[in-house]
Each structure stands twice: as C-alpha cells, then as structure tokens.
Tab-separated table of C-alpha atoms in Angstrom:
chain	number	residue	atom	x	y	z
A	852	SER	CA	9.512	27.838	13.053
A	853	ALA	CA	6.376	27.800	10.903
A	854	VAL	CA	2.934	28.117	12.460
A	855	ILE	CA	0.790	25.176	11.404
A	856	SER	CA	-3.001	25.239	11.715
A	857	GLN	CA	-4.991	22.048	11.407
A	858	LYS	CA	-8.773	21.920	11.126
A	859	PRO	CA	-10.895	20.468	12.539
A	860	SER	CA	-9.173	19.792	15.839
A	861	ARG	CA	-11.564	16.923	16.531
A	862	ASP	CA	-14.665	15.337	15.084
A	863	ILE	CA	-17.047	12.473	15.643
A	864	CYS	CA	-18.307	10.914	12.435
A	865	GLN	CA	-20.676	8.202	11.312
A	866	ARG	CA	-19.284	5.147	9.591
A	867	GLY	CA	-19.415	5.276	5.823
A	868	THR	CA	-18.954	9.047	5.676
A	869	SER	CA	-15.848	11.025	4.660
A	870	LEU	CA	-14.013	13.852	6.392
A	871	THR	CA	-11.543	16.327	4.945
A	872	ILE	CA	-8.790	17.658	7.216
A	873	GLN	CA	-7.039	20.898	6.355
A	874	CYS	CA	-3.453	21.920	7.072
A	875	GLN	CA	-2.445	25.556	6.625
A	876	VAL	CA	1.094	26.907	7.113
A	877	ASP	CA	1.964	30.570	7.577
A	878	SER	CA	4.974	30.353	5.245
A	879	GLN	CA	5.911	28.448	2.120
A	880	VAL	CA	7.392	25.040	2.841
A	881	THR	CA	8.957	22.508	0.562
A	882	MET	CA	7.628	19.391	2.214
A	883	MET	CA	4.303	18.466	3.795
A	884	PHE	CA	3.417	15.108	5.294
A	885	TRP	CA	0.401	13.353	6.745
A	886	TYR	CA	0.693	10.898	9.635
A	887	ARG	CA	-1.687	8.666	11.542
A	888	GLN	CA	-1.351	7.999	15.262
A	889	GLN	CA	-3.615	5.223	16.437
A	890	PRO	CA	-4.661	5.235	20.124
A	891	GLY	CA	-1.636	4.703	22.372
A	892	GLN	CA	0.646	4.141	19.392
A	893	SER	CA	3.495	5.858	17.615
A	894	LEU	CA	3.225	7.783	14.354
A	895	THR	CA	2.926	6.141	10.956
A	896	LEU	CA	3.533	8.083	7.761
A	897	ILE	CA	0.538	7.973	5.433
A	898	ALA	CA	1.934	9.985	2.534
A	899	THR	CA	4.047	12.876	1.359
A	900	ALA	CA	1.926	15.658	-0.119
A	901	ASN	CA	3.532	16.895	-3.338
A	902	GLN	CA	2.728	20.341	-4.628
A	903	GLY	CA	1.042	20.188	-8.007
A	904	SER	CA	1.180	16.405	-8.354
A	905	GLU	CA	-0.133	13.220	-6.802
A	906	ALA	CA	0.897	12.393	-3.264
A	907	THR	CA	3.421	9.645	-2.566
A	908	TYR	CA	1.785	6.968	-0.409
A	909	GLU	CA	3.447	4.585	2.000
A	910	SER	CA	2.882	0.870	2.013
A	911	GLY	CA	-0.570	0.064	3.344
A	912	PHE	CA	-2.138	3.394	2.393
A	913	VAL	CA	-3.957	4.038	-0.887
A	914	ILE	CA	-5.242	7.104	-2.669
A	915	ASP	CA	-8.852	5.887	-2.803
A	916	LYS	CA	-8.988	5.725	0.996
A	917	PHE	CA	-6.823	8.775	1.774
A	918	PRO	CA	-6.971	11.258	-1.105
A	919	ILE	CA	-4.593	14.177	-0.587
A	920	SER	CA	-4.431	17.565	-2.233
A	921	ARG	CA	-1.663	20.137	-2.187
A	922	PRO	CA	-2.558	23.042	-4.444
A	923	ASN	CA	0.266	25.318	-3.250
A	924	LEU	CA	3.243	25.549	-0.883
A	925	THR	CA	1.203	26.531	2.187
A	926	PHE	CA	-1.875	24.290	2.139
A	927	SER	CA	-2.815	20.617	2.014
A	928	THR	CA	-5.863	18.479	2.710
A	929	LEU	CA	-6.266	14.851	3.704
A	930	THR	CA	-9.610	13.120	3.226
A	931	VAL	CA	-10.454	9.984	5.173
A	932	SER	CA	-12.995	8.211	2.981
A	933	ASN	CA	-15.725	5.707	3.761
A	934	MET	CA	-14.778	5.720	7.424
A	935	SER	CA	-15.000	2.748	9.742
A	936	PRO	CA	-14.272	2.522	13.494
A	937	GLU	CA	-10.738	1.321	12.637
A	938	ASP	CA	-10.037	4.809	11.251
A	939	SER	CA	-10.430	6.339	14.715
A	940	SER	CA	-7.040	7.972	15.225
A	941	ILE	CA	-5.193	11.228	15.470
A	942	TYR	CA	-4.212	12.551	12.035
A	943	LEU	CA	-1.238	14.897	12.008
A	944	CYS	CA	0.160	17.229	9.408
A	945	SER	CA	3.856	18.065	9.432
A	946	VAL	CA	5.992	20.415	7.368
A	947	ALA	CA	9.675	20.865	6.642
A	948	ALA	CA	11.515	23.679	4.913
A	949	GLY	CA	13.656	21.135	3.074
A	950	SER	CA	14.568	17.458	2.995
A	951	ASN	CA	17.358	17.961	5.564
A	952	GLN	CA	15.305	20.210	7.807
A	953	PRO	CA	13.388	19.135	10.919
A	954	GLN	CA	9.699	18.434	10.613
A	955	HIS	CA	7.262	20.566	12.590
A	956	PHE	CA	3.814	19.297	13.463
A	957	GLY	CA	0.326	20.673	13.703
A	958	ASP	CA	-1.788	19.923	16.764
A	959	GLY	CA	-3.557	17.076	14.998
A	960	THR	CA	-7.158	16.109	14.294
A	961	ARG	CA	-8.728	13.665	16.732
A	962	LEU	CA	-11.190	11.566	14.809
A	963	SER	CA	-13.705	9.138	16.277
A	964	ILE	CA	-15.979	7.018	14.117
A	965	LEU	CA	-19.163	5.582	15.575
B	731	GLY	CA	13.075	-3.737	8.853
B	732	GLU	CA	13.682	-0.552	10.728
B	733	ASP	CA	12.635	-0.575	14.392
B	734	VAL	CA	13.211	2.206	16.849
B	735	GLU	CA	12.658	1.019	20.401
B	736	GLN	CA	11.964	2.954	23.579
B	737	SER	CA	10.936	2.038	27.098
B	738	LEU	CA	7.200	2.561	27.543
B	739	PHE	CA	7.199	4.335	30.895
B	740	LEU	CA	9.457	6.404	33.137
B	741	SER	CA	8.561	7.924	36.479
B	742	VAL	CA	10.764	10.470	38.273
B	743	ARG	CA	10.448	12.898	41.159
B	744	GLU	CA	10.331	16.620	40.526
B	745	GLY	CA	13.830	18.089	40.580
B	746	ASP	CA	15.536	14.818	39.625
B	747	SER	CA	17.066	14.114	36.213
B	748	SER	CA	15.217	12.011	33.650
B	749	VAL	CA	16.960	9.851	31.081
B	750	ILE	CA	14.930	8.570	28.158
B	751	ASN	CA	16.575	5.965	25.969
B	752	CYS	CA	16.156	5.031	22.327
B	753	THR	CA	17.685	2.196	20.330
B	754	TYR	CA	17.654	2.295	16.565
B	755	THR	CA	18.749	-0.229	13.991
B	756	ASP	CA	19.799	1.718	10.894
B	757	SER	CA	23.481	2.562	11.087
B	758	SER	CA	23.180	4.977	8.167
B	759	SER	CA	20.913	7.336	10.090
B	760	THR	CA	21.891	10.943	9.485
B	761	TYR	CA	19.763	12.896	11.940
B	762	LEU	CA	18.081	11.778	15.141
B	763	TYR	CA	15.316	13.788	16.744
B	764	TRP	CA	13.504	14.112	20.034
B	765	TYR	CA	9.872	15.221	20.120
B	766	LYS	CA	7.498	15.868	23.025
B	767	GLN	CA	3.757	15.199	22.867
B	768	GLU	CA	1.551	16.628	25.587
B	769	PRO	CA	-2.048	15.429	26.013
B	770	GLY	CA	-4.292	16.705	23.247
B	771	ALA	CA	-1.430	18.258	21.305
B	772	GLY	CA	0.763	17.498	18.326
B	773	LEU	CA	4.483	16.842	18.466
B	774	GLN	CA	6.846	19.555	19.597
B	775	LEU	CA	10.432	19.401	18.346
B	776	LEU	CA	12.757	19.460	21.363
B	777	THR	CA	16.186	18.944	19.868
B	778	TYR	CA	18.103	16.938	17.313
B	779	ILE	CA	21.595	15.680	16.695
B	780	PHE	CA	23.552	15.002	13.553
B	781	SER	CA	25.122	11.575	13.299
B	782	ASN	CA	28.701	12.888	13.385
B	783	MET	CA	28.146	14.317	16.871
B	784	ASP	CA	28.397	12.512	20.204
B	785	MET	CA	26.620	15.019	22.383
B	786	LYS	CA	24.465	18.093	22.176
B	787	GLN	CA	23.353	20.272	25.065
B	788	ASP	CA	20.492	22.734	24.958
B	789	GLN	CA	19.580	24.310	28.305
B	790	ARG	CA	18.113	21.496	30.446
B	791	LEU	CA	18.348	18.967	27.631
B	792	THR	CA	21.379	16.816	26.843
B	793	VAL	CA	21.404	14.382	23.942
B	794	LEU	CA	23.966	11.579	23.827
B	795	LEU	CA	24.576	9.488	20.732
B	796	ASN	CA	26.473	6.198	20.716
B	797	LYS	CA	26.696	5.181	17.081
B	798	LYS	CA	28.536	1.962	17.812
B	799	ASP	CA	25.640	0.702	19.928
B	800	LYS	CA	22.967	2.607	17.922
B	801	HIS	CA	21.804	4.185	21.160
B	802	LEU	CA	20.379	7.644	21.675
B	803	SER	CA	19.409	9.206	24.986
B	804	LEU	CA	17.730	12.382	26.171
B	805	ARG	CA	18.555	13.686	29.609
B	806	ILE	CA	16.288	16.286	31.176
B	807	ALA	CA	17.885	18.055	34.111
B	808	ASP	CA	15.794	19.363	37.029
B	809	THR	CA	12.653	17.656	35.732
B	810	GLN	CA	9.446	19.626	36.312
B	811	THR	CA	5.792	18.580	36.349
B	812	GLY	CA	5.393	20.379	33.020
B	813	ASP	CA	7.790	17.862	31.516
B	814	SER	CA	5.184	15.103	31.937
B	815	ALA	CA	4.418	13.980	28.391
B	816	ILE	CA	5.200	11.305	25.826
B	817	TYR	CA	8.653	11.563	24.274
B	818	PHE	CA	9.388	10.177	20.815
B	819	CYS	CA	12.757	9.684	19.199
B	820	ALA	CA	12.926	9.568	15.403
B	821	GLU	CA	15.629	8.715	12.913
B	822	VAL	CA	16.165	9.718	9.316
B	823	THR	CA	18.261	7.475	7.151
B	824	SER	CA	20.728	8.656	4.572
B	825	GLY	CA	19.199	9.439	1.212
B	826	THR	CA	15.639	9.751	2.530
B	827	TYR	CA	13.563	12.383	4.233
B	828	LYS	CA	11.304	9.922	6.009
B	829	TYR	CA	11.178	9.740	9.766
B	830	ILE	CA	11.005	6.442	11.593
B	831	PHE	CA	9.484	7.134	14.993
B	832	GLY	CA	10.172	5.242	18.168
B	833	THR	CA	7.446	3.643	20.228
B	834	GLY	CA	7.321	6.583	22.640
B	835	THR	CA	8.147	6.898	26.360
B	836	ARG	CA	5.535	8.230	28.740
B	837	LEU	CA	7.278	10.362	31.372
B	838	LYS	CA	5.451	10.993	34.609
B	839	VAL	CA	6.877	13.547	37.018
B	840	LEU	CA	5.834	13.175	40.630
B	841	ALA	CA	5.556	16.305	42.762
C-alpha cells in the first residue's frame, strides 16, 4: 500500500493562529480525504480533497475554517484557521487508489490549542 | 441517520480469542472494514469484507458478516499484548465512497 507522510506530527498553537498540515503520498492516488478525531472519539470526515478543484466539504465544515489544497495526485494540505481550543484534535489524511478501494491513513497530526 | 455502534471496551487474557462486534444500520453497505489504531498512530487497515460474503479469514483474523442482523464481528485468535489498541469498524454504502466509522472498541490484553 501507499506510504503516507503527514507533517507536522504534532503541534501546540496559540488561539487565533492558523496551522497548515501537509499530506504527501509516495504514489499517485485518485482520492484523498481529511478527517478529524476529537479526543476519545471516532473519526469524522471533514472533506474530500479534489485535484485541481475545490474540496468537497461535509456538513458542519466550511472552507473558510478548513481551506484545503490539492495541487496534484500525491499532495494535499489542510489549514486549520483562526484556531480555538475546540479545534484540539487529531487530524488525519487518508488516500485511496479508487472509489472502491480501501482507504489508507497517515499517522495523523496531534494539535493542541492553548 | 447512519450509526455504526461498537462496545467501548474489551479485556482479554493473552492467548485467548477476542471478538469485537459492530452493528451498522445501512443495509445497502457494500464494503465493511476493520482498522486498528495504536496509541499515537493513525489507522491501520486490518481487513475488509464485501457485502456478498459471510466470512473472511486472514491469518489470526476472522471476519463474520450477518447481513440480516446488520452485524459484523472481528475475531482475533491467540490474542497478544501487541494487539492492545482501539479497533474501528467502518461501512461504505452503495453509490458513495464515504466511510462511516464506528465508535471504536478499546481492546486491552492482559499478560
């Protein structure tokens, strides 16, 4: 399966600031996704990162708060904007070779906001 | 709505079998997955089953699917301390690529 690198692995940020998380895959993939995992909770899909076009956001998530880029088939970024303590979570990138293929996950970014 | 339910905790002794259960609500699910999350890590794909199958075995792992009851289980034979982790089931419904994750089961293996 693809090797997925996520950076940074963790960070502690001040409220009101923004952080950009990177997801790099070692092979071209059709689909890339961003998830949030709040402390002790399951995973919630934030958006599907579309190559060359705007991401598709799930209910409750908006582009102004979570802008996403996907310039090519191996790379995507998620920005968490104007952070507040409620944004403290693990953010995970996943990839799939196709819509009927299993998703594989990066190790996640552990974000704490003070 | 779509809810995928799991028991929160399971504790077993090393060498015993573990059975982790998952109940889903969408009868049109096509694929069902099992993932493992160790502390400080992302999700590792363990195995998956297509909805037209009843059972799938992969080394120590056995997946059982009861479509009538919308019940999925993961059996881990000869459970080891390295199996201690959180296990998530996930379903994908027909016509979508989106995963609906279960609530997660924390497995603790006692030496």
